[in-house]
XYZ file of C-alpha atoms in Angstrom:
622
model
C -21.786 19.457 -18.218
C -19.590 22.451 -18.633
C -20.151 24.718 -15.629
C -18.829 28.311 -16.327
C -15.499 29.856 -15.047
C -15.034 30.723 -11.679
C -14.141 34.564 -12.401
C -17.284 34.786 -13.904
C -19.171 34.802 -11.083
C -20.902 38.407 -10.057
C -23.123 37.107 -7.454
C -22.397 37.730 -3.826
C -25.364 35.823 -2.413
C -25.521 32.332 -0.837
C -24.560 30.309 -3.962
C -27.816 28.074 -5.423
C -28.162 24.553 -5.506
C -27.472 22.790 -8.796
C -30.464 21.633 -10.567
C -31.875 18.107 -9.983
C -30.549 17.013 -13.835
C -27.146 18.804 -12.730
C -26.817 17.398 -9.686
C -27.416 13.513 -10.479
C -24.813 14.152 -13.273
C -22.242 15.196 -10.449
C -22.862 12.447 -8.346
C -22.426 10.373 -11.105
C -19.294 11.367 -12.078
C -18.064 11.819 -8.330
C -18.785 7.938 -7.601
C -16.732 6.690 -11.134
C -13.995 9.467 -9.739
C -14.306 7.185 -6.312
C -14.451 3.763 -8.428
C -11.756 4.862 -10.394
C -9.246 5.551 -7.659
C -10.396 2.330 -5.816
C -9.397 0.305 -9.124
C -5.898 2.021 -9.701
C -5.391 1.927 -5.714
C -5.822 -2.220 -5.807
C -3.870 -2.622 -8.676
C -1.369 -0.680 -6.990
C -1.617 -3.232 -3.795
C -1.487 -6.104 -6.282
C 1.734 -5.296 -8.104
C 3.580 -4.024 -5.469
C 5.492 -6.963 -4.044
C 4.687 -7.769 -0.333
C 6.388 -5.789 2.510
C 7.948 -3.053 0.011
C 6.209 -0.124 0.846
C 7.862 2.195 3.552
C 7.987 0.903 7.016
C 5.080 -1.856 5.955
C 6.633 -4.892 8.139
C 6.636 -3.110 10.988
C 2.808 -1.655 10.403
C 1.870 -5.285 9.479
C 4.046 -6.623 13.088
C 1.580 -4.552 14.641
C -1.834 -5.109 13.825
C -0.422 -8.904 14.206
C 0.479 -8.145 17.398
C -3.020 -7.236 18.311
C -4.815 -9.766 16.705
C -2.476 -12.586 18.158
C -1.929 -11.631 21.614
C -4.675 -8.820 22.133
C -2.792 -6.212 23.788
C -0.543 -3.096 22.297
C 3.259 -4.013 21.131
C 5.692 -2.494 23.443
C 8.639 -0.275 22.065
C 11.721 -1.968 23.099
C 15.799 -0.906 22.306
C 17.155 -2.450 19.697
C 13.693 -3.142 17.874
C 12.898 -1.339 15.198
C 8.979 -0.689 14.333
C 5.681 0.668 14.663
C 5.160 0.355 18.409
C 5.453 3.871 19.189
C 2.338 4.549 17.317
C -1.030 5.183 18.400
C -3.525 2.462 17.931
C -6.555 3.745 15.479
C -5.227 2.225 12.259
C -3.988 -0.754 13.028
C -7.135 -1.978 15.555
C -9.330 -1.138 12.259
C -6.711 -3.209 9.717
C -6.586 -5.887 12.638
C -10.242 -6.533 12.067
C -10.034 -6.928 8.923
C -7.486 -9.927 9.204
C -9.435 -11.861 11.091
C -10.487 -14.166 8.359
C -6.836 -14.978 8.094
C -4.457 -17.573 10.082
C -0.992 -15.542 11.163
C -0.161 -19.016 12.627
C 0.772 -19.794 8.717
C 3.932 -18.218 8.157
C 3.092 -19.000 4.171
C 4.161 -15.347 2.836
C 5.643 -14.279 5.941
C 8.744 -11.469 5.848
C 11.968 -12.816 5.068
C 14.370 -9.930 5.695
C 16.746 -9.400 2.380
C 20.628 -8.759 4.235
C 21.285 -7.110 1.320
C 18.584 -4.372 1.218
C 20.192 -1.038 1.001
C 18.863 0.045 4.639
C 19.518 -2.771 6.379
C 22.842 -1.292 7.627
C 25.160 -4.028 6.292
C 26.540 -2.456 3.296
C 24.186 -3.778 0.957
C 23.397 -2.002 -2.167
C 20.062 -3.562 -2.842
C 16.319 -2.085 -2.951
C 14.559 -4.794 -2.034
C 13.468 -5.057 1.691
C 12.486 -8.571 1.703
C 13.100 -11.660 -0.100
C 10.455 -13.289 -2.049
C 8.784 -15.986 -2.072
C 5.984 -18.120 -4.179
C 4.122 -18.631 -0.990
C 3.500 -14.630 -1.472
C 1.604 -15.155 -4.744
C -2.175 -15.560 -5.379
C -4.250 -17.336 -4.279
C -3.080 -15.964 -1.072
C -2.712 -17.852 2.257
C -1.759 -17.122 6.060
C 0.254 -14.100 6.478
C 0.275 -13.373 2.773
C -3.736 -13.285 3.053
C -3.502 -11.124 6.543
C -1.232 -8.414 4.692
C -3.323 -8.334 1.402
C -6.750 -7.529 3.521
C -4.772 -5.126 5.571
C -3.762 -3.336 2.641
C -7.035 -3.372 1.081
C -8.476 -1.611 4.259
C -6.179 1.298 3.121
C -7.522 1.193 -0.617
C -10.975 1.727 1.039
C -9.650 4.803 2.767
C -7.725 6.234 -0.108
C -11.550 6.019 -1.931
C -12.712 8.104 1.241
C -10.281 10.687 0.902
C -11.025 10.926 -2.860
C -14.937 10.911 -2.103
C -14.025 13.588 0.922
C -12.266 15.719 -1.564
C -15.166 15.974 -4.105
C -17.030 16.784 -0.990
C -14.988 19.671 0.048
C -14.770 21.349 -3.178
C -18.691 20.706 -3.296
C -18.821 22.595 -0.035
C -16.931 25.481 -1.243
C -18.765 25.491 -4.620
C -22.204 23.892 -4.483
C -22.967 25.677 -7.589
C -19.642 24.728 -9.474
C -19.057 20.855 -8.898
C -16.640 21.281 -11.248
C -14.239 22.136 -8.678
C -14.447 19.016 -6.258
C -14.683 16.816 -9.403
C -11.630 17.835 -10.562
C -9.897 17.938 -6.991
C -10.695 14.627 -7.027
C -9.678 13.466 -10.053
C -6.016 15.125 -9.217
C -5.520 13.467 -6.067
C -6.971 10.042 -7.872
C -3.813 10.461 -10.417
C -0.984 11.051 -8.072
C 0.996 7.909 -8.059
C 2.602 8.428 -5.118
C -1.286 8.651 -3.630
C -2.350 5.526 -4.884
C 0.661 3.855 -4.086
C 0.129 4.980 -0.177
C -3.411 3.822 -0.752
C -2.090 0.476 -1.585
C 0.046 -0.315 1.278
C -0.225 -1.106 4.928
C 0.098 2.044 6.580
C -1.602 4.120 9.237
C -0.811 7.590 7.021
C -3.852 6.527 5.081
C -6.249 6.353 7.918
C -4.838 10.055 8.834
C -5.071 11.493 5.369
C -8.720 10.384 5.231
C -9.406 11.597 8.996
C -7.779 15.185 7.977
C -9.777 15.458 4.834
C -12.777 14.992 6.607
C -11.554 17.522 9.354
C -11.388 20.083 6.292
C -14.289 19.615 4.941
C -15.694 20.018 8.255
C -13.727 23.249 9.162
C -15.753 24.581 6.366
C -18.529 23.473 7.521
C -17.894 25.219 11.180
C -16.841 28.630 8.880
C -20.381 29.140 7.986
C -22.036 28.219 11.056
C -19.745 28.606 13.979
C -22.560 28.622 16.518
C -23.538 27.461 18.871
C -20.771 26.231 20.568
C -21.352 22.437 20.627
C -21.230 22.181 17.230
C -17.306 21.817 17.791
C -17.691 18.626 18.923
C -17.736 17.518 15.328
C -14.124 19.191 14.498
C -13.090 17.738 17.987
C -14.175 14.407 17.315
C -12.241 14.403 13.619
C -8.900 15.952 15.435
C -8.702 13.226 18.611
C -9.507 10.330 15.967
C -6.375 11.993 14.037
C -4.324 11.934 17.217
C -5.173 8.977 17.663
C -4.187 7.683 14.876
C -0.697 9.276 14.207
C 0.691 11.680 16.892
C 1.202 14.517 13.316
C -2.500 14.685 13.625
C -2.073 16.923 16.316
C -1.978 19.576 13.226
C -5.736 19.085 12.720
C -6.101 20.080 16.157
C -3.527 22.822 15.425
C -5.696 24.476 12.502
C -8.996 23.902 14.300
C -8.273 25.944 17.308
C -6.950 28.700 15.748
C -10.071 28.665 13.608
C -11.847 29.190 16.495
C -9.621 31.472 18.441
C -9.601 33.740 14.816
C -14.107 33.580 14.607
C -14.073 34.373 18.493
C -11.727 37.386 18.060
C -13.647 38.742 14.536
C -17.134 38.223 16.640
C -15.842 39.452 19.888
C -16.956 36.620 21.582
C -15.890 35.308 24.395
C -18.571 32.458 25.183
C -17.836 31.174 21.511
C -14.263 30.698 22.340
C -14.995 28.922 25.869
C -18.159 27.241 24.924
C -16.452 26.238 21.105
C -13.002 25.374 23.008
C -14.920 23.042 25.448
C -16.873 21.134 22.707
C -13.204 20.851 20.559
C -11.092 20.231 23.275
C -13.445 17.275 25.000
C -13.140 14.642 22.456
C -9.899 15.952 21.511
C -8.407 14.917 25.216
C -10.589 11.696 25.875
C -10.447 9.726 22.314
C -6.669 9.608 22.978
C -6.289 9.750 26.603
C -6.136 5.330 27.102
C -3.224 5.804 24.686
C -1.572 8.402 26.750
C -1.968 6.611 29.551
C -1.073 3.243 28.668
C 2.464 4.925 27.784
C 2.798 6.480 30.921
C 2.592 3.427 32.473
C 5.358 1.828 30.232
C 7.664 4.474 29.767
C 6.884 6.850 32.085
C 5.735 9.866 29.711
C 2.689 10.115 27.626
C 4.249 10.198 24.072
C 6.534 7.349 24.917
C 9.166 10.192 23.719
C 12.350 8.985 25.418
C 11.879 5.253 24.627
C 11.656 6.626 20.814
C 14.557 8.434 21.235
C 16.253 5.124 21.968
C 14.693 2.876 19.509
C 15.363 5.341 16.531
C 18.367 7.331 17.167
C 19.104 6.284 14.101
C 16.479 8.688 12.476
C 17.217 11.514 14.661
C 19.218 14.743 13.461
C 22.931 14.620 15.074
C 23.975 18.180 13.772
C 22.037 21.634 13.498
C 19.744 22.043 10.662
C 21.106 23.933 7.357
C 20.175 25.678 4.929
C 21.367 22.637 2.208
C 19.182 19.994 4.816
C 16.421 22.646 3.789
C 16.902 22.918 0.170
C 17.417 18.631 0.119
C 14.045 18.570 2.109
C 12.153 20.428 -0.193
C 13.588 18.463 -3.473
C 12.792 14.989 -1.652
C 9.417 16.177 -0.637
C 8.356 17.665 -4.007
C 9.927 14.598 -5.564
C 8.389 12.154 -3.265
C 5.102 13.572 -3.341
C 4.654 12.630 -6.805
C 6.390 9.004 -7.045
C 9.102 7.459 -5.594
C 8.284 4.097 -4.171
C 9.296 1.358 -2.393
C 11.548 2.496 0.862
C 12.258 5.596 -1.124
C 13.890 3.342 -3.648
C 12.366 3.191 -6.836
C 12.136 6.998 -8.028
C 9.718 7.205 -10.953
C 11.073 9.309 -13.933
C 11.908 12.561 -13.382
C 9.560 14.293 -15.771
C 6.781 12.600 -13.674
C 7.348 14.989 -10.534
C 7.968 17.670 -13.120
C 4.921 17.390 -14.622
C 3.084 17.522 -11.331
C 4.755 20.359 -10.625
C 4.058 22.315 -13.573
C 0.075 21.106 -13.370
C 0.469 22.818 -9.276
C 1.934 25.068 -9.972
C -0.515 26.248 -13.012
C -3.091 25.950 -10.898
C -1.679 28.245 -8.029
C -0.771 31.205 -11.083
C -4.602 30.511 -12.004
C -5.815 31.132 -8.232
C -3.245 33.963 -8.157
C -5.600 35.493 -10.942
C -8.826 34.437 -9.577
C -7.886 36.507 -6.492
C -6.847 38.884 -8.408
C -10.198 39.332 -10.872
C -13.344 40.146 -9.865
C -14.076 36.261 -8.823
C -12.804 36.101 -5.651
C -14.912 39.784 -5.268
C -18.161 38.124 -6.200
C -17.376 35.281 -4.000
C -20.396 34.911 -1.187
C -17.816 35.553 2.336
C -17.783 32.039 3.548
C -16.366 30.200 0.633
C -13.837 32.694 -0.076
C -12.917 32.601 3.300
C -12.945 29.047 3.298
C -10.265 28.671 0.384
C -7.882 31.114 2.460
C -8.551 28.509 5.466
C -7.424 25.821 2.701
C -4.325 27.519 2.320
C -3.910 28.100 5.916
C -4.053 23.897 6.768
C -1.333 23.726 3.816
C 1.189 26.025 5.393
C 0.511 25.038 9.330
C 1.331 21.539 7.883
C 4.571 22.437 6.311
C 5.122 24.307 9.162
C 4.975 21.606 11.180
C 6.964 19.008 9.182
C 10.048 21.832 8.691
C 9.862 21.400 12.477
C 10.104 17.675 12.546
C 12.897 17.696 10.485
C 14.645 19.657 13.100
C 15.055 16.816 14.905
C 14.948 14.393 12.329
C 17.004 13.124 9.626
C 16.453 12.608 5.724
C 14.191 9.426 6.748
C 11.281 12.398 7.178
C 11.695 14.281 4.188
C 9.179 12.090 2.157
C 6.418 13.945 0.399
C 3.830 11.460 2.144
C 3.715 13.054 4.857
C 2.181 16.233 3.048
C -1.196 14.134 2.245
C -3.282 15.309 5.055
C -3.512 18.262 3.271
C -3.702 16.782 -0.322
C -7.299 17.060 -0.564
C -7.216 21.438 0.725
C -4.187 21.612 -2.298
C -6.314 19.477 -4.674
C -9.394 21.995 -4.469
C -6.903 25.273 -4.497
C -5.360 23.866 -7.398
C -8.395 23.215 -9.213
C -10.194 26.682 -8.961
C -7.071 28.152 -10.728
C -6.974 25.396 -13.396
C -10.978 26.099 -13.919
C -10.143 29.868 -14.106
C -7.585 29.484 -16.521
C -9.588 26.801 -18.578
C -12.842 29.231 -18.504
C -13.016 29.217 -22.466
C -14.560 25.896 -24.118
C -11.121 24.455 -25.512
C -9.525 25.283 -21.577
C -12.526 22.902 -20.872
C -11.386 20.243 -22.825
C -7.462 20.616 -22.110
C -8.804 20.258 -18.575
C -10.389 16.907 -19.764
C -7.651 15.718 -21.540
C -5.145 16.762 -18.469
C -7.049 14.190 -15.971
C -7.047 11.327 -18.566
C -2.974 11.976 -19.155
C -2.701 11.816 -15.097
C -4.770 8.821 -14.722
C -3.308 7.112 -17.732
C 0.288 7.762 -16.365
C -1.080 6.673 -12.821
C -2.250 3.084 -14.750
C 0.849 2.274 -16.367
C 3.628 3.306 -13.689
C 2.922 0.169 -11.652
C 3.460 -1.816 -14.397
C 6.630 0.531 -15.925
C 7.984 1.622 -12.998
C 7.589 -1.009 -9.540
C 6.952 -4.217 -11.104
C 10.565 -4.322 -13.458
C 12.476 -2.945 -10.566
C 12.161 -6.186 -8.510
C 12.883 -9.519 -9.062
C 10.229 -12.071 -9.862
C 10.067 -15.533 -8.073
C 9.443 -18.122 -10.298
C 5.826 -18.887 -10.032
C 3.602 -22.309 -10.419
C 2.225 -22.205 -13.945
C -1.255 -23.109 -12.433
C -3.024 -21.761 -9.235
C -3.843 -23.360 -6.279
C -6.734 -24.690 -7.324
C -5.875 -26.228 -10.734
C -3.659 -28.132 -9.398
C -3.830 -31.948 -10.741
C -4.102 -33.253 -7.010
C -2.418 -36.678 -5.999
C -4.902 -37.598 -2.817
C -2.760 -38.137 -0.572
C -0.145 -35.912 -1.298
C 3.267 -37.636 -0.481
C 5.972 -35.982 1.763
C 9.563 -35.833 1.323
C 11.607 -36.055 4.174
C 9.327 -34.426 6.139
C 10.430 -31.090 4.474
C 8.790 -31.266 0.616
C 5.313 -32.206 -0.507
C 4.375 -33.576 -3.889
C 1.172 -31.420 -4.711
C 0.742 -32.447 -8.013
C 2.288 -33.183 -11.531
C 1.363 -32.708 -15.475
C 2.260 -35.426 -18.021
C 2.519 -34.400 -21.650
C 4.684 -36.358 -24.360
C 5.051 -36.411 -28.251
C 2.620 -38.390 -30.346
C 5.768 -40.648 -31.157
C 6.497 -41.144 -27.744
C 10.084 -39.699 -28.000
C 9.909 -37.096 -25.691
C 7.949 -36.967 -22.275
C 7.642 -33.548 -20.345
C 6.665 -34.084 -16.393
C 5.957 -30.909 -14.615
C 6.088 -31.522 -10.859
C 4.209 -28.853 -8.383
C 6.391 -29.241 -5.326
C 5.406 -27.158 -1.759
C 7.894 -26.407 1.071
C 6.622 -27.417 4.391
C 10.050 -26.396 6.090
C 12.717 -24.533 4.371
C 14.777 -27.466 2.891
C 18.197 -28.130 4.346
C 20.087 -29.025 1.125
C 19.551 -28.348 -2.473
C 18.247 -31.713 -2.761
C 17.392 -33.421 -6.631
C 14.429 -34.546 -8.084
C 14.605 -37.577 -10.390
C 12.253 -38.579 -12.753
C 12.129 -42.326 -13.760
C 11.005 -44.083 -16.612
C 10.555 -47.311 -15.987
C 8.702 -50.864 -17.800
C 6.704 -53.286 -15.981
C 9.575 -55.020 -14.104
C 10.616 -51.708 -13.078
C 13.805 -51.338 -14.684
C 14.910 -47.998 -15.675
C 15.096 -46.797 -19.703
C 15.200 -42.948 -19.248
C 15.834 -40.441 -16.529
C 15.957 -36.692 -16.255
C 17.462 -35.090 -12.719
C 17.544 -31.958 -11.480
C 17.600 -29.256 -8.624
C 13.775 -28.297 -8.452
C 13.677 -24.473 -9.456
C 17.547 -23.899 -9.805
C 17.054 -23.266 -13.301
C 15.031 -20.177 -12.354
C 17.391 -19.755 -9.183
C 15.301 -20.560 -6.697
C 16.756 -23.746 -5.409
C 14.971 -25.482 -2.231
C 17.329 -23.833 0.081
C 15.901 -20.373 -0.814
C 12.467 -22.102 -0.181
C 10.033 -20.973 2.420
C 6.973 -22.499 4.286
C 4.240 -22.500 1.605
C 6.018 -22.030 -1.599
C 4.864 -23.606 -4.614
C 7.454 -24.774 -7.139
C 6.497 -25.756 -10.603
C 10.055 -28.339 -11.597
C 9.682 -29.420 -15.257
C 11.865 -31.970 -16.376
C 11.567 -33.666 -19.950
C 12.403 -36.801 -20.815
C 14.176 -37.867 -23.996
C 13.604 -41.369 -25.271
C 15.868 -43.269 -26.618
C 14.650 -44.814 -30.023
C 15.489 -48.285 -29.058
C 12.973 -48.457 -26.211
C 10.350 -50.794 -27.698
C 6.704 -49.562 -27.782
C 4.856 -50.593 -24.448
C 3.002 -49.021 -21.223
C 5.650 -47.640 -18.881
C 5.301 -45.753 -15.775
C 7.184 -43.158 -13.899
C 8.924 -42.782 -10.829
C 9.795 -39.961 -8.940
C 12.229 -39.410 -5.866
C 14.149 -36.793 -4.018
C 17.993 -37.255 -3.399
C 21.042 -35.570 -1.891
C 23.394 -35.433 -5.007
C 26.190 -35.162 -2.823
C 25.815 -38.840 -0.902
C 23.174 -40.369 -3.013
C 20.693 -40.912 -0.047
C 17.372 -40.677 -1.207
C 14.675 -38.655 0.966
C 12.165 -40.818 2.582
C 8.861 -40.597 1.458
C 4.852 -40.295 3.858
C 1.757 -40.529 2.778
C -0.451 -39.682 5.494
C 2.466 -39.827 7.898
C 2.675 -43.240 7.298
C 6.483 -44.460 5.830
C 5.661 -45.606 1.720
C 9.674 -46.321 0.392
C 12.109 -43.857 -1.127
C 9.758 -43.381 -4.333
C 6.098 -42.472 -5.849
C 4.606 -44.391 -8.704
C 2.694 -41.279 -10.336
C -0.844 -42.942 -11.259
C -0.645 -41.723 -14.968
C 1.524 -43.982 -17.576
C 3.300 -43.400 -20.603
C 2.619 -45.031 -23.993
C 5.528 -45.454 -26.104
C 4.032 -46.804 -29.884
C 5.403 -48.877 -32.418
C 7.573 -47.104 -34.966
C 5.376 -45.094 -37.519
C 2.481 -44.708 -35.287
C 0.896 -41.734 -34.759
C -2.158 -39.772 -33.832
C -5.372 -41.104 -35.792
């Protein structure tokens, strides 16, 4: 389907519908736009390493805090987190845990002392340390965070799906315009990345995007008056949500104040302002209320002030703060992950900037032809409400950093208005690509963007941390000894794999070892090979998991451990059934751990149930 340019349009009444073949075509590339963004969003979750995503421990503290004790967190000095935030996100990602049990700490946070924020000097970008009890198949906290953060890849696939919808509103007649707004915002890393993580700026980038689309809706009918509920409705869930949605209120009354004015109408501005404003005051009201109780003002402002004084702005803003802002932002906007510490290349913001900025030079001429002239009024004046969104929200966030320090300078916070840039974007890239090979560089444009947005999880966030060594098997392929036996009350004995050479010289053991309790020693494992009296012929002993460096005291509650140790046979061990024996030991007294099965005491040792052949010289496989 290849729509025609946007300048070429000479018609200045209420644009047509498509045509039925036209319009099943657009629907079904808007829902593989949605798919699409859904897939790159979850495998932006997956590799990602848990809690590494800005501010995510204290999002995830939160909706644990509701779910375990069924009440709102409480700011409190020296405590730094989310519990200054209004409640919409994290009651809908709190239902969503449910299936989970917090009470398992398997995956919990571990804080890293040497992450680079953490105010101790350290120079390192990872928040947390990691674990093998954060790796799949997931379990207790690990499971909580991972359904959490898939309730924001479900919203980033609402914004997308709102944005196509927009552009659609604007344009019924050239889909081509939310289709491609779409498939912008579905390759911005930075997006997906967002859309990946547990954080309530999704929920509010999804709320705002529907807010726009319905501020165009309220352009071309603004009466009656109650129909302002709807834009009311969108801006108290967006207060509600984050206290910067107070810019969708922002926009939406002087929307209304600006169609009142142009109709002279009075009873639209009272009877418009009374719809907006109802919903607007009693969707967040509880909120406001419950911190006036606590802290004695409805924002909770002062107790803020104390918690993060950190993050406030000490001296008067310049004009190099301004210029730093705008880098970080345009930067940031793009892809720099983590806490703001993994920065993507360089040519990746550039890029983005050049495609924006191509765009805006292409609406610059669409304005400037006789497009924007043919344009029916509505939609024309809809785009220059589009641009109005994008500078009240820069606005605002220049303001914020007033009073804020670099910590606010990150180009996330520009995505409530993604979706209005995404669509003013596109109808200058579709005016500029009007001819047939324009068409196709416009093609070949969204598959470089998604392309690049596929690989930089895997090029950019993945090699930048660390990775915990990992069982070789999952959870459930693990060759199960029923009951598992317990070390010291600290290690379990999940499971083991015995392979050996067909002569019987060398014997490989992998043990699957699981913390119950972080391990008080690096203890060692010995592996025994013994004959039928029990006396020992060949051994192999080591720290489980040093060899990656993850010894047991760097364990946590949950972690699996896969501890190979091979064997090496001496040739004069005559051929014979042997078995092996396993035990843990401090290597620094000798005493060996003692051993539970079923909480009953069973010795210092395990007899694993498999044995070990050893054949005569010269025999072999058949």
């Amino acid at each position: 389907m290849s729509p025609p340019s946007l300048d070429q349009s000479r018609r200045r009444r209420e644009p047509p519908a498509l045509s039925a073949a036209a319009g099943r075509g657009a629907r079904r590339l808007a829902v593989g736009i949605v798919l699409v963004c859904g897939l790159l969003g979850a495998t932006y979750s997956l590799v990602t390493p848990p809690w590494e995503a800005p501010d995510e421990v204290g999002h995830f503290a939160y909706l644990a805090h509701l779910v375990t004790h069924r009440r709102l967190p409480e700011q409190r000095p020296g405590e730094l987190g989310e519990a200054h935030q209004p409640p919409l996100y994290y009651l809908l990602a709190a239902l969503a845990v449910l299936p989970a049990d917090l009470r398992d700490p398997s995956g919990a946070f571990r804080p890293n002392p040497h992450f680079i924020w953490a105010g101790q000097g350290g120079t390192e970008i990872t928040a947390a340390r990691h674990t093998t009890a954060e790796t799949f198949p997931f379990q207790g906290q690990a499971l909580a965070l991972h359904l959490a953060r898939g309730v924001s890849v479900l919203l980033g696939m609402a914004t997308v799906a709102l944005t196509i919808a927009l552009g659609r509103t604007l344009f019924p007649e050239k889909p081509a315009v939310g289709l491609l707004a779409g498939a912008l915002v579905t390759g911005t890393p930075q997006f997906l990345f967002i859309s990946g993580a547990v954080n309530n700026d999704t929920l509010l980038t999804t709320l705002a995007t529907a807010a726009w689309w319905q501020l165009c809706q309220r352009l071309r009918q603004p009466e009656p008056g109650w129909r302002w509920l709807g834009p009311g409705l969108w801006a108290g869930l967006a207060v509600l949500t984050k206290l910067s949605g107070v810019v969708v209120a922002l926009v939406f009354a002087l929307l209304l104040g600006s169609l009142a004015w142009q109709r002279r109408s009075p009873g639209l501005l009272l009877r418009g302002g009374l719809a907006l404003g109802l919903p607007l005051i009693l969707l967040p009201a509880p909120w406001f209320l419950h911190n006036q109780a606590l802290y004695g003002d409805p924002l909770g402002w002062g107790m803020y002030q104390r918690v993060f004084a950190v993050n406030l702005r000490t001296t008067p803003l310049q004009w190099s703060d301004l210029s730093d802002f705008v880098l970080t932002q345009v930067r940031s906007f793009w892809g720099v992950f983590g806490w703001m510490t993994v920065p993507a290349p360089w040519w990746l913001a550039l890029g983005g900037l050049v495609v924006s900025l191509g765009g805006l030079l292409g609406l610059a001429r669409f304005v400037g032809s006789g497009g924007w002239r043919a344009l029916h009024p509505w939609p024309r004046t809809g785009l220059l409400w589009l641009a109005i969104t994008v500078l009240v929200q820069e606005a605002f966030l220049v303001g914020v950093i007033t009073r804020c320090n670099a910590s606010c300078y990150q180009g996330r916070y520009l995505f409530p208005v993604i979706a209005p840039l995404a669509v003013l974007v596109s109808v200058g890239l579709l005016t500029l690509g009007s001819s047939r090979p324009g068409r196709l560089a416009l093609v070949g444009l969204v598959g470089l963007l998604w392309t690049l947005a596929a690989i930089t999880p895997f090029a950019v966030i993945a090699p930048a941390y660390p990775r915990v060594p990992l069982s070789k098997l999952s959870l459930w392929e693990l060759p199960a000894l029923t009951p598992p036996p317990t070390f010291g009350q600290m290690i379990v004995l999940r499971g083991y794999r015995l392979t050996q050479t067909a002569d019987g010289s060398r014997i490989q053991v992998l043990l699957y070892w699981q913390a119950l309790r972080p391990p008080d020693f690096d203890y060692s494992v010995f592996v025994h090979l013994i004959d039928a009296a029990g006396t020992l012929v060949a051994q192999k002993d080591h720290a489980p998991g040093a060899e990656a460096g993850y010894p047991p005291t760097a364990w946590a509650p949950g972690d699996i451990v896969a501890d190979e140790h091979v064997i090496s046979v001496p040739p004069t061990v005559p051929a014979g059934t042997y078995r092996l024996r396993v035990g843990v030991y401090n290597w620094a007294t000798g005493r060996q751990l003692p051993v539970e099965v079923d909480g009953r005491p069973a010795g210092t040792f395990v007899l694993l149930d498999q044995t070990v052949t050893i054949p005569r010289p010269g025999a072999g496989p058949e």
